[in-house]
Coordinates of C-alpha atoms in Angstrom, one line a residue:
X1 CA -75.1 -34.4 65.1
X2 CA -74.5 -31.6 68.0
X3 CA -77.1 -28.6 68.1
X4 CA -75.5 -25.2 68.6
X5 CA -77.5 -22.3 70.0
X6 CA -77.0 -19.5 69.0
X7 CA -78.1 -16.1 70.3
X8 CA -80.3 -13.6 67.7
X9 CA -79.3 -16.1 64.8
X10 CA -81.7 -14.0 62.6
X11 CA -83.5 -15.3 59.6
X12 CA -80.4 -15.8 57.5
X13 CA -79.9 -19.3 59.4
X14 CA -83.7 -20.4 58.5
X15 CA -82.5 -22.6 55.3
X16 CA -79.8 -24.3 57.3
X17 CA -82.2 -25.3 59.6
X18 CA -85.0 -26.3 57.4
X19 CA -82.2 -28.6 56.1
X20 CA -81.1 -29.9 59.3
X21 CA -85.0 -30.4 60.2
X22 CA -85.4 -32.4 56.3
X23 CA -82.1 -34.1 56.7
X24 CA -82.4 -35.5 60.5
X25 CA -83.8 -39.1 61.4
X26 CA -83.7 -38.4 65.2
X27 CA -87.1 -37.4 66.2
X28 CA -85.9 -35.5 68.9
X29 CA -83.4 -33.4 66.7
X30 CA -86.2 -33.1 64.3
X31 CA -88.7 -31.6 66.9
X32 CA -86.1 -29.2 68.2
X33 CA -85.2 -28.2 64.7
X34 CA -89.0 -27.3 63.6
X35 CA -89.4 -25.6 66.5
X36 CA -86.2 -23.6 66.3
X37 CA -87.8 -23.3 62.7
X38 CA -91.1 -21.4 63.5
X39 CA -89.2 -19.1 66.1
X40 CA -86.7 -18.1 63.5
X41 CA -89.7 -17.5 60.7
X42 CA -91.5 -15.5 63.3
X43 CA -88.7 -13.7 65.4
X44 CA -88.1 -10.2 64.9
X45 CA -84.6 -11.5 63.2
X46 CA -86.6 -13.6 60.6
X47 CA -88.2 -10.3 59.8
X48 CA -85.4 -9.5 57.5
X49 CA -86.1 -12.2 55.1
X50 CA -89.8 -11.6 53.1
X51 CA -92.8 -13.2 54.4
X52 CA -93.2 -15.1 51.5
X53 CA -89.7 -17.1 51.7
X54 CA -90.7 -17.9 55.8
X55 CA -93.8 -19.4 54.8
X56 CA -92.3 -21.5 52.2
X57 CA -89.8 -22.5 54.7
X58 CA -92.4 -23.8 56.9
X59 CA -94.6 -25.2 54.6
X60 CA -91.6 -27.4 52.8
X61 CA -91.6 -28.7 56.3
X62 CA -95.0 -29.9 56.0
X63 CA -93.7 -32.7 53.1
X64 CA -92.1 -34.7 55.8
X65 CA -93.5 -37.0 58.0
X66 CA -94.2 -35.2 61.0
X67 CA -95.7 -36.3 64.5
X68 CA -98.5 -34.2 66.0
X69 CA -96.4 -32.0 68.2
X70 CA -94.1 -31.2 65.2
X71 CA -97.2 -30.1 63.4
X72 CA -98.6 -27.8 65.9
X73 CA -95.1 -26.0 65.8
X74 CA -95.4 -25.2 62.4
X75 CA -99.1 -23.8 62.7
X76 CA -97.5 -21.8 65.3
X77 CA -95.0 -20.5 63.3
X78 CA -97.1 -20.1 60.0
X79 CA -99.8 -18.5 62.3
X80 CA -97.6 -15.5 62.7
X81 CA -96.6 -15.0 59.3
X82 CA -99.3 -12.7 57.6
X83 CA -99.1 -14.1 54.0
X84 CA -101.0 -15.6 51.7
X85 CA -98.7 -18.3 51.5
X86 CA -99.2 -19.2 55.0
X87 CA -102.7 -19.0 54.7
X88 CA -102.8 -21.3 51.9
X89 CA -100.8 -24.0 53.8
X90 CA -102.6 -23.9 57.1
X91 CA -105.8 -24.0 54.9
X92 CA -104.3 -27.5 54.1
X93 CA -103.8 -28.4 57.2
X94 CA -107.8 -28.5 58.1
X95 CA -107.7 -31.6 56.5
X96 CA -106.1 -33.4 59.4
X97 CA -107.9 -34.0 62.4
X98 CA -104.9 -34.3 64.5
X99 CA -104.1 -30.7 64.4
X100 CA -107.8 -29.1 62.7
X101 CA -108.6 -27.2 65.8
X102 CA -105.2 -25.3 65.9
X103 CA -105.1 -25.4 61.9
X104 CA -108.8 -23.4 62.3
X105 CA -107.2 -20.7 64.7
X106 CA -104.0 -20.0 62.8
X107 CA -106.4 -19.5 59.6
X108 CA -108.9 -17.3 61.7
X109 CA -105.9 -15.4 63.0
X110 CA -103.7 -14.9 59.4
X111 CA -107.9 -13.9 57.7
X112 CA -108.6 -11.3 60.5
X113 CA -104.7 -9.4 60.0
X114 CA -105.5 -9.4 56.5
X115 CA -108.8 -9.1 55.6
X116 CA -108.5 -8.4 52.1
X117 CA -106.1 -11.1 51.1
X118 CA -108.4 -12.9 48.1
X119 CA -108.0 -16.3 49.7
X120 CA -109.2 -14.9 53.1
X121 CA -113.0 -15.5 52.8
X122 CA -112.7 -19.3 51.3
X123 CA -110.2 -20.2 54.2
X124 CA -113.0 -19.3 56.2
X125 CA -115.5 -20.9 54.8
X126 CA -113.4 -24.1 54.9
X127 CA -112.8 -23.4 58.5
X128 CA -117.0 -23.1 59.3
X129 CA -116.9 -26.2 57.1
X130 CA -114.9 -28.9 58.4
X131 CA -114.7 -27.5 62.4
X132 CA -117.5 -28.8 65.1
X133 CA -116.1 -26.4 67.4
X134 CA -119.5 -24.0 67.9
X135 CA -116.6 -21.3 69.3
X136 CA -114.6 -21.4 66.6
X137 CA -117.2 -21.5 63.9
X138 CA -118.8 -18.2 65.5
X139 CA -115.5 -16.6 65.8
X140 CA -114.5 -17.9 62.0
X141 CA -118.2 -16.2 60.9
X142 CA -117.2 -13.0 62.7
X143 CA -114.3 -12.7 60.8
X144 CA -115.7 -13.5 57.7
X145 CA -118.3 -10.7 58.1
X146 CA -115.0 -8.3 58.6
X147 CA -113.5 -9.8 55.3
X148 CA -116.6 -9.5 53.3
X149 CA -117.0 -5.9 54.4
X150 CA -113.3 -5.3 53.0
X151 CA -114.2 -7.0 49.6
X152 CA -114.5 -4.1 47.5
X153 CA -111.4 -2.2 49.3
X154 CA -107.6 -2.3 48.4
X155 CA -106.2 -3.7 51.4
X156 CA -103.0 -4.7 50.1
X157 CA -100.0 -2.9 48.8
X158 CA -96.6 -3.1 47.1
X159 CA -93.6 -0.7 47.9
X160 CA -90.5 -0.2 46.8
X161 CA -87.3 2.1 48.3
X162 CA -87.1 4.6 50.0
X163 CA -85.4 6.4 46.9
X164 CA -83.2 9.3 47.9
X165 CA -80.5 12.0 46.7
X166 CA -77.8 13.5 48.8
X167 CA -78.9 17.3 48.8
X168 CA -82.3 17.0 47.6
X169 CA -85.5 18.1 49.9
X170 CA -89.1 16.6 49.6
X171 CA -90.0 18.9 47.1
X172 CA -86.9 18.1 45.0
X173 CA -87.4 14.7 45.0
X174 CA -90.6 14.7 42.6
X175 CA -89.1 15.7 39.6
X176 CA -86.3 12.9 39.9
X177 CA -87.3 9.7 38.0
X178 CA -86.5 7.0 40.4
X179 CA -86.0 3.4 39.6
X180 CA -89.7 2.3 39.7
X181 CA -90.6 4.7 37.1
X182 CA -88.2 3.4 34.6
X183 CA -89.4 0.2 32.8
X184 CA -85.6 -1.3 32.5
X185 CA -84.6 -1.2 36.2
X186 CA -84.6 -4.1 38.3
X187 CA -86.9 -2.9 41.5
X188 CA -87.4 -5.0 44.9
X189 CA -91.2 -4.5 45.5
X190 CA -92.5 -5.7 48.7
X191 CA -95.9 -6.0 50.6

């Protein structure tokens, strides 16, 4: 096969690159493709895809028989996608001794970025239980304290829009019922 490098490919190529990764038996191509998936999933251009989709794409690769360096590439990617799906996938890698240290750092990074996420405390507790490295355990405990501070706070929001209407100023827009206020309209909510 031939690998083509496209500048600024954007997130729309992520599914194709995942398919290439899944379909190849050549380890060198797979490693390049895994690295490309991780970069696309965390790149600014990849941000066009919802975080959950990017995390799901990388999580799908974890079902493959990957070597240690490939798993590390995926961990690097998942660690840069702030979503519950990323956190769940990374926690599962704590069970793999070959990448446990990297998985622990990714859990800490993700939990610190989203202290109000419902599974952040559980994920950090799992790091504390499984990791032997004293500095990592201390860092996980520190972040766990921050997470517990936010336990009673709303830290995750969903939004839709922006909604505009030509010729209306901000005060006139308040009286207009936009799609989120109409029960039959389909609305694209995002975190």
